[in-house]
Amino acid sequence: MAVSVTIKGIKEGLLVVVGDGEWEEASRTLLEKLREKADFFRGARLVLQLGGRAMGAADLGKLRDDLGDLQINLWTVLSESALTENAARALGLETALPKPQALPPELPPISPSEDGSVAILVNHTLRSGKSVRFPGHVIVVGDINAGAEVVAGGNVIVWGRVRGTVQAGSEGDAEAVVCALDLAPTQLRIANAIATSPKRRGKADPEMARIKDGQIVAERWKPNEKG
Amino acid sequence: MSGTVITVTSGKGGVGKTTTTANIAAALAADGAKVVCIDADIGLRNLDVVLGLENRIVYDIVHVVEGAAKLKQAMIRDKRLPHLFLIPAAQTRDKSAVAPSDMIRICDELRAEFDYIMLDSPAGIERGFRNALAPSNRVVIVTNPEVSAVRDADRIIGLVESEQKGPPSLIINRIKPEMVKRGDMLSIDDVLDVLAIDLIGVVPEDEQIVIGSNRGNPVALDEKSRSGQAFRNIARRIKGEQVPFMDLDKQDGFFSRLGKLIRPGG
Ligand SMILES: Nc1ncnc2c1ncn2[C@@H]1O[C@H](COP(=O)(O)OP(=O)(O)OP(=O)(O)O)[C@@H](O)[C@H]1O
Ligand SMILES: [Mg+2]
């Protein structure tokens, strides 16, 4: 059975609208269409409109990989299904197109210097293979396991253990910090500086890593000292 | 009757999925349950060898999917255990011959007749894994006490959770108590510390497993075997019984202590 797949250009990239029917068929049709004009589409980022179709991370991940082979970046998945949205998020994909304004108009504007700035809260452990990327701060309540990564434009705050890869100040902010209850990342980056964890013996303490004299240093958190 | 579909998977290859599937299935069937195993490793079948049923294959799962055989025709009855059946994989086809929707349909049909449907997943996170996960009611992750196997298990657990098939349970296979004691192997606590899921079994390294697999005699059917006992305990835990963890190293209190750590009496 044929599944309708349409491709058109929009401001944000390529918009692909997939109709109802077997997913196998839909993804095959899509990949065929893209392959026909592989040179034209190479390097594009893709917005996938799936309607109410319920999809798991494995199917979406497979499509992302197949698109990756064509050097097309699966960027956003638009869906009315909570399962599909969760799966997309689990793969680190966007689930909405960026709004013209960063915040909904009902909220009073905040002053970054006084009231704080934009952050997302990740309320679970990030297992191997998961990736969270955000231009603001990232707060994780849970662990960042080895094989997972967090990339933040601002700070990374972890109420848990860090074993994976963490990058703060990814746009070059050398003031950014990384805090965790137990900080032993595979690799830590702040702005342009890179560090790996020394082998630790004994009990972990809460630590904050920052750049000092061009190098990343991690300092134990002491209650009466403010960073 | 509405059977439970149990998917045995791992991420990393060679950690013991097929061995585990065969032994848990044999232990469940020896205990009176009606069990069918499905080899979902299309193109690299070997569950038939481990169960000793290789020479009886006429039809396989791809024949069923393509309509060339009825499900019943592809089911091979075990020669020792009248309640145990196998649906073999095709050896000469590749994974794309079966889709997740086919597996769901086949398992729905089998649930009516069997207590347990055991799916032996291939390694990796590709189509074969998705085939084995799609119909699952319960996922069992097999890992070895090695950093790379644990890392892949963690990845698979994340995928299982995002498919809302979780929470999976864990089997740690090929543990060597004396290596753990020397600090040369991850301990059970080390593995649980990373994966943070429910442990349902620990199987020691045992050359009898290799010998049994080569001869098509699962160790779970050998009353005297220690690793066989470990698999029988897992089968009982799957049925919902509380079974204390075995003391794999009698001199060392490590494993008995573990029993207390995990869940009292469990
Ligand atoms: N506890 C054990 N002690 C000793 N050998 C073992 C044990 N468990 C498994 N093996 C051996 O390890 C090898 C791999 O096991 P098995 O085929 O079950 O792994 P698998 O995960 O199914 O592999 P694949 O990913 O290739 O399907 C086999 O030779 C098996 O006999
Ligand atoms: Mg196998």
Short mmCIF file of N, CA and C and ligand atoms in Angstrom, two decimals, chain B residues 10-20 41 44 46 50 120-123 142 144 173-175 203-211 213-214 227 231, ligand 1:
data_model
loop_
_atom_site.label_atom_id
_atom_site.label_comp_id
_atom_site.label_asym_id
_atom_site.label_seq_id
_atom_site.Cartn_x
_atom_site.Cartn_y
_atom_site.Cartn_z
N SER B 10 20.50 -7.71 24.71
CA SER B 10 21.75 -7.31 25.38
C SER B 10 22.45 -6.09 24.81
N GLY B 11 22.25 -5.78 23.55
CA GLY B 11 23.10 -4.77 22.93
C GLY B 11 24.36 -5.41 22.39
N LYS B 12 25.30 -5.71 23.29
CA LYS B 12 26.57 -6.30 22.87
C LYS B 12 26.35 -7.77 22.47
N GLY B 13 27.11 -8.23 21.51
CA GLY B 13 27.01 -9.61 21.05
C GLY B 13 27.78 -10.56 21.96
N GLY B 14 27.37 -11.83 21.93
CA GLY B 14 28.16 -12.88 22.56
C GLY B 14 28.13 -12.92 24.07
N VAL B 15 27.21 -12.21 24.70
CA VAL B 15 27.20 -12.18 26.16
C VAL B 15 26.42 -13.35 26.76
N GLY B 16 25.64 -14.06 25.92
CA GLY B 16 24.92 -15.23 26.44
C GLY B 16 23.40 -15.17 26.30
N LYS B 17 22.89 -14.41 25.34
CA LYS B 17 21.43 -14.31 25.16
C LYS B 17 20.84 -15.66 24.76
N THR B 18 21.47 -16.31 23.79
CA THR B 18 20.92 -17.57 23.29
C THR B 18 20.99 -18.65 24.37
N THR B 19 22.13 -18.70 25.05
CA THR B 19 22.30 -19.64 26.16
C THR B 19 21.22 -19.41 27.22
N THR B 20 21.00 -18.15 27.56
CA THR B 20 20.03 -17.80 28.59
C THR B 20 18.61 -18.17 28.14
N ASP B 41 16.97 -14.12 15.64
CA ASP B 41 18.26 -13.77 15.03
C ASP B 41 18.30 -14.33 13.61
N LEU B 44 21.47 -15.65 11.45
CA LEU B 44 22.52 -16.20 12.32
C LEU B 44 21.89 -17.09 13.37
N ASN B 46 20.98 -19.87 15.94
CA ASN B 46 21.70 -20.91 16.67
C ASN B 46 20.97 -21.42 17.90
N VAL B 50 21.67 -24.98 20.25
CA VAL B 50 21.79 -25.03 21.71
C VAL B 50 20.73 -25.93 22.32
N ASP B 120 14.59 -14.81 21.53
CA ASP B 120 16.04 -14.63 21.56
C ASP B 120 16.39 -13.54 20.56
N SER B 121 16.80 -12.38 21.07
CA SER B 121 17.09 -11.22 20.22
C SER B 121 18.51 -11.31 19.67
N PRO B 122 18.73 -10.79 18.48
CA PRO B 122 20.12 -10.65 18.02
C PRO B 122 20.80 -9.50 18.74
N ALA B 123 22.12 -9.40 18.63
CA ALA B 123 22.85 -8.27 19.18
C ALA B 123 22.50 -7.01 18.38
N VAL B 142 20.68 -9.30 29.29
CA VAL B 142 21.82 -10.11 29.70
C VAL B 142 23.08 -9.28 29.54
N ASN B 144 27.54 -9.10 30.74
CA ASN B 144 28.70 -9.70 31.39
C ASN B 144 29.30 -8.64 32.30
N ASN B 173 25.82 -12.56 33.52
CA ASN B 173 26.31 -13.88 33.11
C ASN B 173 27.83 -13.89 33.10
N ARG B 174 28.40 -15.04 33.34
CA ARG B 174 29.84 -15.30 33.27
C ARG B 174 30.64 -14.62 34.37
N ILE B 175 30.07 -14.56 35.56
CA ILE B 175 30.84 -13.96 36.64
C ILE B 175 31.84 -14.98 37.19
N VAL B 203 24.75 -15.75 36.80
CA VAL B 203 25.17 -17.06 36.32
C VAL B 203 26.69 -17.08 36.29
N PRO B 204 27.29 -18.08 36.94
CA PRO B 204 28.75 -18.13 36.97
C PRO B 204 29.34 -18.58 35.62
N GLU B 205 30.60 -18.25 35.40
CA GLU B 205 31.35 -18.82 34.28
C GLU B 205 31.40 -20.33 34.50
N ASP B 206 31.09 -21.12 33.47
CA ASP B 206 31.06 -22.57 33.65
C ASP B 206 31.27 -23.24 32.30
N GLU B 207 32.35 -24.02 32.19
CA GLU B 207 32.62 -24.66 30.89
C GLU B 207 31.56 -25.68 30.50
N GLN B 208 30.81 -26.18 31.50
CA GLN B 208 29.72 -27.11 31.18
C GLN B 208 28.68 -26.46 30.26
N ILE B 209 28.58 -25.13 30.35
CA ILE B 209 27.62 -24.42 29.49
C ILE B 209 28.02 -24.58 28.02
N VAL B 210 29.31 -24.44 27.77
CA VAL B 210 29.80 -24.57 26.39
C VAL B 210 29.59 -26.00 25.90
N ILE B 211 29.94 -26.95 26.77
CA ILE B 211 29.80 -28.36 26.38
C ILE B 211 28.33 -28.69 26.13
N SER B 213 25.92 -26.65 25.33
CA SER B 213 25.42 -25.98 24.12
C SER B 213 25.85 -26.73 22.87
N ASN B 214 27.09 -27.19 22.86
CA ASN B 214 27.57 -27.93 21.68
C ASN B 214 26.81 -29.22 21.47
N SER B 227 25.61 -23.87 37.43
CA SER B 227 25.07 -22.86 36.52
C SER B 227 23.63 -23.23 36.13
N PHE B 231 20.16 -20.96 36.43
CA PHE B 231 19.10 -20.76 35.43
C PHE B 231 17.74 -21.21 35.97
N1 LIG C 1 28.15 -18.64 31.91
C1 LIG C 1 28.91 -19.08 30.87
N2 LIG C 1 30.05 -19.75 31.07
C2 LIG C 1 30.81 -20.17 30.03
N3 LIG C 1 30.51 -19.96 28.73
C3 LIG C 1 29.38 -19.29 28.46
C4 LIG C 1 28.51 -18.82 29.50
N4 LIG C 1 27.46 -18.18 28.91
C5 LIG C 1 27.66 -18.26 27.58
N5 LIG C 1 28.80 -18.92 27.29
C6 LIG C 1 29.36 -19.19 25.95
O1 LIG C 1 29.55 -17.95 25.31
C7 LIG C 1 29.31 -18.06 23.92
C8 LIG C 1 28.28 -17.01 23.50
O2 LIG C 1 27.03 -17.32 24.10
P1 LIG C 1 25.66 -17.08 23.33
O3 LIG C 1 25.70 -17.63 21.95
O4 LIG C 1 24.57 -17.53 24.23
O5 LIG C 1 25.68 -15.50 23.27
P2 LIG C 1 24.70 -14.55 22.46
O6 LIG C 1 24.55 -13.33 23.32
O7 LIG C 1 23.45 -15.27 22.09
O8 LIG C 1 25.54 -14.21 21.17
P3 LIG C 1 25.06 -13.45 19.83
O9 LIG C 1 25.07 -12.00 20.19
O10 LIG C 1 26.08 -13.81 18.83
O11 LIG C 1 23.68 -13.98 19.53
C9 LIG C 1 28.85 -19.48 23.68
O12 LIG C 1 29.94 -20.23 23.24
C10 LIG C 1 28.39 -19.93 25.06
O13 LIG C 1 28.50 -21.33 25.22
#
